[in-house]
mmCIF file of C-alpha atoms and ligand atoms in Angstrom:
data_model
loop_
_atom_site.group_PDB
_atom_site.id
_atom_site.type_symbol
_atom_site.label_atom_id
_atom_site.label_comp_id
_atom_site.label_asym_id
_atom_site.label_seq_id
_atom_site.Cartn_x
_atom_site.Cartn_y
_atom_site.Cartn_z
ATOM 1 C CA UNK A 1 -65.629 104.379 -116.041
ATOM 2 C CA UNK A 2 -68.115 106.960 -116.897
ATOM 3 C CA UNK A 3 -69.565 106.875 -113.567
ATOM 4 C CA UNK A 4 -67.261 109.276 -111.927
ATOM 5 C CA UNK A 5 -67.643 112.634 -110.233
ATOM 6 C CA UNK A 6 -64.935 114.326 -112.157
ATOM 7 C CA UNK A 7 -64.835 117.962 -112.496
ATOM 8 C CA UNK A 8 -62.353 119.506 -114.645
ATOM 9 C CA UNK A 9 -63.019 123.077 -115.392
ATOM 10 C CA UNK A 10 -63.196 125.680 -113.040
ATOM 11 C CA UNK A 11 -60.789 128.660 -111.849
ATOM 12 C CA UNK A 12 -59.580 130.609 -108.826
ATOM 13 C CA UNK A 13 -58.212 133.683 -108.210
ATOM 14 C CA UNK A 14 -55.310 133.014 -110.167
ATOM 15 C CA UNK A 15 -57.626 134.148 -112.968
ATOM 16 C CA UNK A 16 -61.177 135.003 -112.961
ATOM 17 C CA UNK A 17 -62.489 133.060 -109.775
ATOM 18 C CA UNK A 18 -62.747 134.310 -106.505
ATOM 19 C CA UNK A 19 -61.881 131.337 -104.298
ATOM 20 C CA UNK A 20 -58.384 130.462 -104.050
ATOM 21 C CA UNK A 21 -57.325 126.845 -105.137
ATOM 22 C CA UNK A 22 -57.450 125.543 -101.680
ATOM 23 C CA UNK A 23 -61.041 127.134 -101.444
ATOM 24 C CA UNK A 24 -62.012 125.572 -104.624
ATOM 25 C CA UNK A 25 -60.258 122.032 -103.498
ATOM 26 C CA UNK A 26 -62.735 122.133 -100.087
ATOM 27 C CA UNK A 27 -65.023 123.430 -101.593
ATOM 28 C CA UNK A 28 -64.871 120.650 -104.525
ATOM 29 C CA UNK A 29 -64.364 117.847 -102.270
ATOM 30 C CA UNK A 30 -67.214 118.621 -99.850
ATOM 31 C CA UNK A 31 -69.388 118.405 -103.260
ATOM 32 C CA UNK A 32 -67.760 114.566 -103.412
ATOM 33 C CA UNK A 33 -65.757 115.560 -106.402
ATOM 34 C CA UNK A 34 -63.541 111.849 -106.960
ATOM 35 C CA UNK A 35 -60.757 113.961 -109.473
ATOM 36 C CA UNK A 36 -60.710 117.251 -109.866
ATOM 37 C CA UNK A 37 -58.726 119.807 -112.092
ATOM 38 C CA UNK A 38 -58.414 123.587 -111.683
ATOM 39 C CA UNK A 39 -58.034 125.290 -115.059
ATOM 40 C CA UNK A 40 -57.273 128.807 -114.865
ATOM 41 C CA UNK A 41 -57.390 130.442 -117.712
ATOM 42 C CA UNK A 42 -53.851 131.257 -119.932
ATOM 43 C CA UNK A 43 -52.461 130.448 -116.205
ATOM 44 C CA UNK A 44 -50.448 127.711 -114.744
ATOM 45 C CA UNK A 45 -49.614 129.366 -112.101
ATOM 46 C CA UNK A 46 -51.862 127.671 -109.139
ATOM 47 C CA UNK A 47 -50.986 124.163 -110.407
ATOM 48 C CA UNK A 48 -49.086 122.678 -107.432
ATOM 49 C CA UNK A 49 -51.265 124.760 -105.044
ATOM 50 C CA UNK A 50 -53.874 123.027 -106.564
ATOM 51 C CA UNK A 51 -52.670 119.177 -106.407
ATOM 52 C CA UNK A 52 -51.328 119.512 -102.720
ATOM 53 C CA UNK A 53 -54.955 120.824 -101.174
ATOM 54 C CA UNK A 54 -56.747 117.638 -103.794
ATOM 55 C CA UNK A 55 -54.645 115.141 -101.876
ATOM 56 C CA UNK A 56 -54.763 116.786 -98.466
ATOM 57 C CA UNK A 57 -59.087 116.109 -99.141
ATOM 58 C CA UNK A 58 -58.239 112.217 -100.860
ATOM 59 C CA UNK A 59 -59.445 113.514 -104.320
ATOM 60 C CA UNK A 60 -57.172 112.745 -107.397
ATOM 61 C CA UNK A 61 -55.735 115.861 -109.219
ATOM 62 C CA UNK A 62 -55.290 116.474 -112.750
ATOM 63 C CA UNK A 63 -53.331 119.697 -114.131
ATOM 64 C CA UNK A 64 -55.232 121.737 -115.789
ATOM 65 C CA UNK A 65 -55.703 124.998 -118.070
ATOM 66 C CA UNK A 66 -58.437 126.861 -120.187
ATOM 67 C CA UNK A 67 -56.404 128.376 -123.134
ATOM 68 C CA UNK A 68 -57.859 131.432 -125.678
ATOM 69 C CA UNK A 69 -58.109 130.545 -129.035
ATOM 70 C CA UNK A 70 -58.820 132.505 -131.781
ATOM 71 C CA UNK A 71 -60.823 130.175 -134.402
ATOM 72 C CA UNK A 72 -62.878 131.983 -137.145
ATOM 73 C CA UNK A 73 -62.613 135.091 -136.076
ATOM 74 C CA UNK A 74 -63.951 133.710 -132.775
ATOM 75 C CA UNK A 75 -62.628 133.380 -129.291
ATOM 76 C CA UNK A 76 -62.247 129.348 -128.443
ATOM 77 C CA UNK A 77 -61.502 127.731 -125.415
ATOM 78 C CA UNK A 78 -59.258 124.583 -124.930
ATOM 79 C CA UNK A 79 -59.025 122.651 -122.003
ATOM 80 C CA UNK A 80 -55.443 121.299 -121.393
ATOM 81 C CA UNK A 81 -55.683 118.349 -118.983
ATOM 82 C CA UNK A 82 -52.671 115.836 -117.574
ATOM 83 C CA UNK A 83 -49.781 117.875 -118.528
ATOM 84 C CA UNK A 84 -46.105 118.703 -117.083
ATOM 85 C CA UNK A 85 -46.886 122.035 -114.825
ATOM 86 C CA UNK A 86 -43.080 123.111 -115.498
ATOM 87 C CA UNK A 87 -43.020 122.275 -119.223
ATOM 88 C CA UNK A 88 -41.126 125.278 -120.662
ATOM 89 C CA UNK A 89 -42.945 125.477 -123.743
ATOM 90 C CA UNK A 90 -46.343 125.380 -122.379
ATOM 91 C CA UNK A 91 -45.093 128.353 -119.605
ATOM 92 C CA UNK A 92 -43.602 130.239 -122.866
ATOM 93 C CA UNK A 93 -47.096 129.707 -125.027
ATOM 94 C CA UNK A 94 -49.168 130.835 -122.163
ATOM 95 C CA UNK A 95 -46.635 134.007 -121.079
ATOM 96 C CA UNK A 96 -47.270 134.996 -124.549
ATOM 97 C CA UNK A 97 -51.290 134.328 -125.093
ATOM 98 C CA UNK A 98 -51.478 136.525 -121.309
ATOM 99 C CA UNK A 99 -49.602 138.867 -122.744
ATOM 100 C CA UNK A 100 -51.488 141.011 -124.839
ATOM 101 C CA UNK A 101 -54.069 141.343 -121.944
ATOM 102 C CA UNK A 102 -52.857 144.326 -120.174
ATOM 103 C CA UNK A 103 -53.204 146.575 -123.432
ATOM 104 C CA UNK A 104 -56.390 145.065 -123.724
ATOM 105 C CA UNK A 105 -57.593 146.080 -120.232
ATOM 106 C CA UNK A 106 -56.242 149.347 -120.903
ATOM 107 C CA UNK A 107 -58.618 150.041 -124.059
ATOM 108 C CA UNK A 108 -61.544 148.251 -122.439
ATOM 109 C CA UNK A 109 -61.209 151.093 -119.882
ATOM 110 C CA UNK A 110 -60.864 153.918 -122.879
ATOM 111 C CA UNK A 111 -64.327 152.264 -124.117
ATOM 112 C CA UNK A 112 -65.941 152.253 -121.240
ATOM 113 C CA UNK A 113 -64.632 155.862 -120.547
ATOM 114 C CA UNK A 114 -65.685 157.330 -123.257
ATOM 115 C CA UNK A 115 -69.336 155.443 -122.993
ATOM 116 C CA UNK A 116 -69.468 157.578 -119.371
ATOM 117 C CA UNK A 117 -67.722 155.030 -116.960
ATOM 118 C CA UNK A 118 -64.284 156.265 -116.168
ATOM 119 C CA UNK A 119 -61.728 154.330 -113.845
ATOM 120 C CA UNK A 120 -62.617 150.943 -115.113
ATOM 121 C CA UNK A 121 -58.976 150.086 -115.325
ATOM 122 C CA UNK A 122 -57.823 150.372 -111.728
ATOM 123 C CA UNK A 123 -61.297 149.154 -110.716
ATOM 124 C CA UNK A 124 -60.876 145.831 -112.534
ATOM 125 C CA UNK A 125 -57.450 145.678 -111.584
ATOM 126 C CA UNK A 126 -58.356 145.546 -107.543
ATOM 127 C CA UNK A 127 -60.540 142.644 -108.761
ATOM 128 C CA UNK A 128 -57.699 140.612 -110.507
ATOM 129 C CA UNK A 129 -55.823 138.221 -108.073
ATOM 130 C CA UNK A 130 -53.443 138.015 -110.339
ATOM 131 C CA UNK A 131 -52.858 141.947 -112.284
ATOM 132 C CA UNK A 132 -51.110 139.184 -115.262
ATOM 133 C CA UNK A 133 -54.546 138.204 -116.126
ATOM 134 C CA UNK A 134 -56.991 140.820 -116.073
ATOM 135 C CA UNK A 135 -60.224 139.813 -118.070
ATOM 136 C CA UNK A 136 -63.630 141.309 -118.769
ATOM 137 C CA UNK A 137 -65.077 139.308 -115.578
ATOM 138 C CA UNK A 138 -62.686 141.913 -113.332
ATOM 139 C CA UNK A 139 -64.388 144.678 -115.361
ATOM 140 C CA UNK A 140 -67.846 142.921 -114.865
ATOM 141 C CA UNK A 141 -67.564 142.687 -111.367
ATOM 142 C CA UNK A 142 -66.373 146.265 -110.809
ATOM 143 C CA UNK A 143 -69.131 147.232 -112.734
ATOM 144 C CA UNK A 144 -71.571 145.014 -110.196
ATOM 145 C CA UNK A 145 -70.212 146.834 -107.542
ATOM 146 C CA UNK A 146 -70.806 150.397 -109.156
ATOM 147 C CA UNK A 147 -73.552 149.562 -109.406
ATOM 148 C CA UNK A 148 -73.881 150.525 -112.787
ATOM 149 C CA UNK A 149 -75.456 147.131 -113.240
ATOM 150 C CA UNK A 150 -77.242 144.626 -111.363
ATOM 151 C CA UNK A 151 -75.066 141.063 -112.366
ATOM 152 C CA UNK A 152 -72.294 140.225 -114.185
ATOM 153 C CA UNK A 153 -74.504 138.617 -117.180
ATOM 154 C CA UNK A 154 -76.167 142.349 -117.357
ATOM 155 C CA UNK A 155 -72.481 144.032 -117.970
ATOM 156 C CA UNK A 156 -71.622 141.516 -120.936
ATOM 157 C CA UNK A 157 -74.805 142.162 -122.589
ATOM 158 C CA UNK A 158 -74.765 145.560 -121.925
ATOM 159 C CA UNK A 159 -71.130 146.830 -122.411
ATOM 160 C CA UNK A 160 -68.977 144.008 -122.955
ATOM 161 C CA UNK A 161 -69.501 141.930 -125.981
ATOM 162 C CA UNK A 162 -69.379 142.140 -129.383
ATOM 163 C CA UNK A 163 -70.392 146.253 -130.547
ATOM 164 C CA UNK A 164 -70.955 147.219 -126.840
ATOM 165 C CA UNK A 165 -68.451 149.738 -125.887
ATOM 166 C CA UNK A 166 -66.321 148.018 -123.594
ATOM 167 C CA UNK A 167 -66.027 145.479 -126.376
ATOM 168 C CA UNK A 168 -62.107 145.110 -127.858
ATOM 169 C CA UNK A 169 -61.330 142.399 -130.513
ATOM 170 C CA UNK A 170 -58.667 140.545 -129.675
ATOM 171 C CA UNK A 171 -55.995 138.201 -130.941
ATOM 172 C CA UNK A 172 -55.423 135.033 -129.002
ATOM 173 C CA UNK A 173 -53.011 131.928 -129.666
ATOM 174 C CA UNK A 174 -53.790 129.837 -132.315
ATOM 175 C CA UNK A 175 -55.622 126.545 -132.207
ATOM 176 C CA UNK A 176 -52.677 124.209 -133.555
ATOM 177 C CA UNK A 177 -50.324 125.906 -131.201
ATOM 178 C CA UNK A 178 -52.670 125.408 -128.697
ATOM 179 C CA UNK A 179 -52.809 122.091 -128.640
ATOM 180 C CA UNK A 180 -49.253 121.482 -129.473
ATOM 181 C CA UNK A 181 -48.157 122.963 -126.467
ATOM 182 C CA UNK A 182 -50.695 120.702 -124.288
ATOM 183 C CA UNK A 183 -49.724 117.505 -126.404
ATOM 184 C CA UNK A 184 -45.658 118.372 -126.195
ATOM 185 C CA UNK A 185 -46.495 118.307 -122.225
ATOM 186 C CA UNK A 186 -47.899 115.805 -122.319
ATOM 187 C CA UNK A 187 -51.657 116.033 -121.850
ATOM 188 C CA UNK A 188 -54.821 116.142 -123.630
ATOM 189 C CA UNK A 189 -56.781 119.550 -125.462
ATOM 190 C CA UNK A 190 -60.076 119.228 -124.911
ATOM 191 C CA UNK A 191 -62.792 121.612 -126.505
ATOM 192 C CA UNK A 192 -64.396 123.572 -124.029
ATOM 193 C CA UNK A 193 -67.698 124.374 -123.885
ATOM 194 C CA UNK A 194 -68.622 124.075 -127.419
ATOM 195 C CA UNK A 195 -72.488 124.965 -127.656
ATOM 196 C CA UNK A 196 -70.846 128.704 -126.615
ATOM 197 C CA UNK A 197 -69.445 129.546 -129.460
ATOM 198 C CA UNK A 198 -71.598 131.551 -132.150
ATOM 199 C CA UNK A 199 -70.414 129.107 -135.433
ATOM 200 C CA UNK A 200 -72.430 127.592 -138.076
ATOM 201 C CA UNK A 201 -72.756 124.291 -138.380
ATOM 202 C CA UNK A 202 -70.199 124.399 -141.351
ATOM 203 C CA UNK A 203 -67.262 126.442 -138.939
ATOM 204 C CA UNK A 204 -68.104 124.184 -136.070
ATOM 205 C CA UNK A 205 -67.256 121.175 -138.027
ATOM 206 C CA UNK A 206 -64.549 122.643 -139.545
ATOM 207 C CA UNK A 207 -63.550 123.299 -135.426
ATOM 208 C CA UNK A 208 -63.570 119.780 -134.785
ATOM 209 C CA UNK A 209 -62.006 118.308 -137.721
ATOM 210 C CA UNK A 210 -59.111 120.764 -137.518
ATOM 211 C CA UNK A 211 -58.613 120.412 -134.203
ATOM 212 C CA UNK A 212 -58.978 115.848 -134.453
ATOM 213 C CA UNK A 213 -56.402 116.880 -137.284
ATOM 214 C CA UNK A 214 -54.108 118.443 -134.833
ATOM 215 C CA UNK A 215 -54.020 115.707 -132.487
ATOM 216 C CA UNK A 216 -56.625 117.262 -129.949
ATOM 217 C CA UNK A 217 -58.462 114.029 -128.099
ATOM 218 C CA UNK A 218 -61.583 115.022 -126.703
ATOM 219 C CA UNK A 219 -64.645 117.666 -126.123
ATOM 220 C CA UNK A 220 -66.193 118.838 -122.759
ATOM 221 C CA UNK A 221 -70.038 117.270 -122.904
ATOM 222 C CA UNK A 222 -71.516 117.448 -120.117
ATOM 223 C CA UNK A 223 -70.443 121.425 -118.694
ATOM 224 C CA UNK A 224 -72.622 124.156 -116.397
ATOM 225 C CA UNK A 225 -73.404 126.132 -119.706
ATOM 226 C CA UNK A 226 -74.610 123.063 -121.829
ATOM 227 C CA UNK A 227 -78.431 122.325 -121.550
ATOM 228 C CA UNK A 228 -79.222 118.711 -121.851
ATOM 229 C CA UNK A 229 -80.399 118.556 -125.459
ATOM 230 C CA UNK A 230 -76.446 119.822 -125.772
ATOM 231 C CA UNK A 231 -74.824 116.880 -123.533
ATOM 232 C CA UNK A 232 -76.764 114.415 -126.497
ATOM 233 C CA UNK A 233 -75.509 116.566 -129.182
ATOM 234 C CA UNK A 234 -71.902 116.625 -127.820
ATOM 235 C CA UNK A 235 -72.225 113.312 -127.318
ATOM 236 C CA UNK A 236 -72.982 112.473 -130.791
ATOM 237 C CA UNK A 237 -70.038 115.354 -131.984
ATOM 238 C CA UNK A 238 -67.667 112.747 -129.714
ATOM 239 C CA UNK A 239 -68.291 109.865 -131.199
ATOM 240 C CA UNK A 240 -68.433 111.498 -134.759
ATOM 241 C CA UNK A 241 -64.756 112.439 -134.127
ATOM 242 C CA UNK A 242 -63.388 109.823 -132.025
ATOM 243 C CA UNK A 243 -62.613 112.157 -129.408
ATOM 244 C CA UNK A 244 -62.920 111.010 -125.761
ATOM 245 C CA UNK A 245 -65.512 113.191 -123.803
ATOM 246 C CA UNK A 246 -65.417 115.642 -120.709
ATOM 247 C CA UNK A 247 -66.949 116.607 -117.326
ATOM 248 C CA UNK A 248 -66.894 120.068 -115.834
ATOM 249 C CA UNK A 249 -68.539 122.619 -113.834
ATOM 250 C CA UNK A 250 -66.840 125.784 -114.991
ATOM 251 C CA UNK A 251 -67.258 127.102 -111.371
ATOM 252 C CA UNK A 252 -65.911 130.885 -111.003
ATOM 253 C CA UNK A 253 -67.643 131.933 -107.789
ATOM 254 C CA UNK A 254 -70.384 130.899 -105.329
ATOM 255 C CA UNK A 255 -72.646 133.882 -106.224
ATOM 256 C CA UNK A 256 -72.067 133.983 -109.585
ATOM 257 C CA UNK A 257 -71.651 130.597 -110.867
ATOM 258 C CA UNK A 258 -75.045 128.547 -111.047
ATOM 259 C CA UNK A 259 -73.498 125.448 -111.636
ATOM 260 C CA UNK A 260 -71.456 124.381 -108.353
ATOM 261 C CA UNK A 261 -68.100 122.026 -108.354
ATOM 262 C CA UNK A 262 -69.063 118.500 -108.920
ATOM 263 C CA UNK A 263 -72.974 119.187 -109.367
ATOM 264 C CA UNK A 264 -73.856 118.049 -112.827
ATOM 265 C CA UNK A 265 -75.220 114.450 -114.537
ATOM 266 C CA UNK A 266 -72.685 111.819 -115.571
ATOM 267 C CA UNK A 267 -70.890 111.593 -118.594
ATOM 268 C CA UNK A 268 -73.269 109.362 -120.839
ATOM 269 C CA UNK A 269 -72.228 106.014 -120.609
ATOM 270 C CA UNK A 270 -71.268 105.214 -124.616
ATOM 271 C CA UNK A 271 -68.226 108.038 -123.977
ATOM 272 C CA UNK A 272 -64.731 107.246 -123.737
ATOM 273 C CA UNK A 273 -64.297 109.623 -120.491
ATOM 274 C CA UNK A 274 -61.254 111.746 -120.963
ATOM 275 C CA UNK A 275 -59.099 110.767 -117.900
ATOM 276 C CA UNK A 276 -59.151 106.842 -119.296
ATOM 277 C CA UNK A 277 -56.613 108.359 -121.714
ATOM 278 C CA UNK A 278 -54.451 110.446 -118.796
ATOM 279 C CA UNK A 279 -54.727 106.917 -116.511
ATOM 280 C CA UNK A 280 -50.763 107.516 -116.452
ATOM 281 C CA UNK A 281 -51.399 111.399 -115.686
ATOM 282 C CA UNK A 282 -53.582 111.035 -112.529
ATOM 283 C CA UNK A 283 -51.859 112.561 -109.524
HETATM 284 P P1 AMP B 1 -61.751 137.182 -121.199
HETATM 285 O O1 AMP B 1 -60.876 135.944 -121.200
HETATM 286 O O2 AMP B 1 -61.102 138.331 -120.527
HETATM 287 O O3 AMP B 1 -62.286 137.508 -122.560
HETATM 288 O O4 AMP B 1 -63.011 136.847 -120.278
HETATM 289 C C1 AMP B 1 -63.781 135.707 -120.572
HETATM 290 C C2 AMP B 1 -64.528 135.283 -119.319
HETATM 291 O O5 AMP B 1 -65.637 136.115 -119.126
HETATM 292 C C3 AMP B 1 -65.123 133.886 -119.438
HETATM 293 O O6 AMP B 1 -64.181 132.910 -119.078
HETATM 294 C C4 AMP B 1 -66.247 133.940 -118.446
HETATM 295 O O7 AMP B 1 -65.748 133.707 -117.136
HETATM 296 C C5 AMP B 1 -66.697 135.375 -118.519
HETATM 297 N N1 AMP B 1 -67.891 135.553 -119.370
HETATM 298 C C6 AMP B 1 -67.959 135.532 -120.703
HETATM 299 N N2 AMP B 1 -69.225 135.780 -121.129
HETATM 300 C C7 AMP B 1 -69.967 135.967 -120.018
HETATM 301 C C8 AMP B 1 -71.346 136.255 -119.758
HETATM 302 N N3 AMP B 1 -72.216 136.416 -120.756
HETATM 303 N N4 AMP B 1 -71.742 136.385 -118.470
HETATM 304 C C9 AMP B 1 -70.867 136.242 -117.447
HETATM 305 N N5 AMP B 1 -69.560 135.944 -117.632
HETATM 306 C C10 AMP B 1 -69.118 135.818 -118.885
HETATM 307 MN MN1 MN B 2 -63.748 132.738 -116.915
HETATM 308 MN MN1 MN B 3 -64.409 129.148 -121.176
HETATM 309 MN MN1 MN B 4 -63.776 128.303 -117.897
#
């Protein structure tokens, strides 16, 4: 059944959101979200948190996660739905992709610094629910508050993407461990977001086929940061691939996040929606 009001992307404080999960479950429910997943990113953390406020509203809970990936010298994002929460390799893969994020926080701050913004570290850090995964949107919304500038959107263009000075490459997990770890689990890697990323048309499909070829099973279409010419090209990209298809807000945080839990169009109809393949996996 397409005709659900699924969301399966967004995150809480456990990583860059500022609702907690029973927040978000409330929050998601009073939206008249059916089955909902929180997917926090690198994070597992919030899982059972998560499933026991879905069934204290009557929604159906999926587990969830948003994993980085680097891909062509790009960052990537894969959705793990339907998985084991206490699967010890997918705890030991994430320990290890949150890992190097510390050290990163640490030169984002000697960037910053030296561009004329100093204390950037222990300003993100009062931002990060959890100081295991600090990301640029703690630095963006210290930043905000500074008042050094206006939104978050104005700090990534301004100082935190690619040869701004708060900008620091990084390595993430790769995209066949990635998955493996979702897939030994038990779930399904999805491709989040996929209009995001900056490839040409010749690295995207090399994205998709090397992900198919790694047993990933489906692609987010219809998402808060896809327009709708992008839910008909994802929809084609789907079907191209075999892959089943996706539906998620990517809710962070009621004043940032324009796209609220459970507020976006159906998955078209032709898609195979991704939670006929977790059927077993539904909590
Ligand atoms: P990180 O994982 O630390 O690299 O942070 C990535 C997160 O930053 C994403 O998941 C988004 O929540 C946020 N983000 C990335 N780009 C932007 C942007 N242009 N405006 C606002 N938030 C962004
Ligand atoms: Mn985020
Ligand atoms: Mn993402
Ligand atoms: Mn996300």
């Amino acid at each position: 059944m397409s005709i659900l009001n699924a969301d399966l992307h967004c995150h809480s404080v456990v990583s860059d959101g500022t609702l907690t999960p029973e927040e978000l479950a409330a929050r998601a429910a009073a939206n008249g979200v059916e089955l909902w997943a929180l997917t926090d990113h690198d994070e597992i953390g919030g899982q059972h948190r998560a499933a026991a406020a879905a069934h204290a509203h009557g929604m159906k809970y999926l587990t969830g996660t948003e994993i980085s990936v680097t891909f062509a010298d790009e960052t990537v994002h894969i959705v793990g739905l339907g998985f084991d929460a206490d699967d010890e390799g997918m705890q030991r893969g994430l320990a290890q992709t949150r890992g190097g994020r510390g050290n990163r926080a640490l030169e984002i701050a000697a960037g910053l610094a030296a561009a004329g913004i100093p204390g950037t570290y222990e300003g993100a850090l009062k931002y990060a629910g959890n100081p295991a995964l600090i990301s640029r949107t703690h630095f963006a919304r210290y930043l905000v508050e500074t008042g050094v500038c206006r939104d978050t959107g104005e700090v990534f263009r301004r100082y935190l993407t690619e040869g701004k000075p708060g900008y620091v490459p990084h390595r993430w997990a790769g995209l066949k461990d990635a998955v493996r770890w979702i897939r030994e689990a038990g779930g399904v890697a999805v491709i989040a977001h996929p209009a995001r990323y900056k490839f040409t048309a010749n690295e995207e499909y090399a994205l998709f086929t090397e992900f198919k070829a790694h047993g990933g099973g489906a692609v987010e279409v219809v998402t808060g940061s896809h327009t709708t010419a992008e839910y008909a090209k994802y929809a084609e990209t789907a079907l191209e691939f075999g892959l089943a298809a996706s539906r998620g807000s990517d809710f962070h945080s009621p004043g940032e996040s324009h796209t609220d839990l459970g507020q976006l169009p159906f998955l078209p109809q032709q898609l195979t929606p991704v939670w006929d393949l977790l059927a077993d996996r539904i909590q």
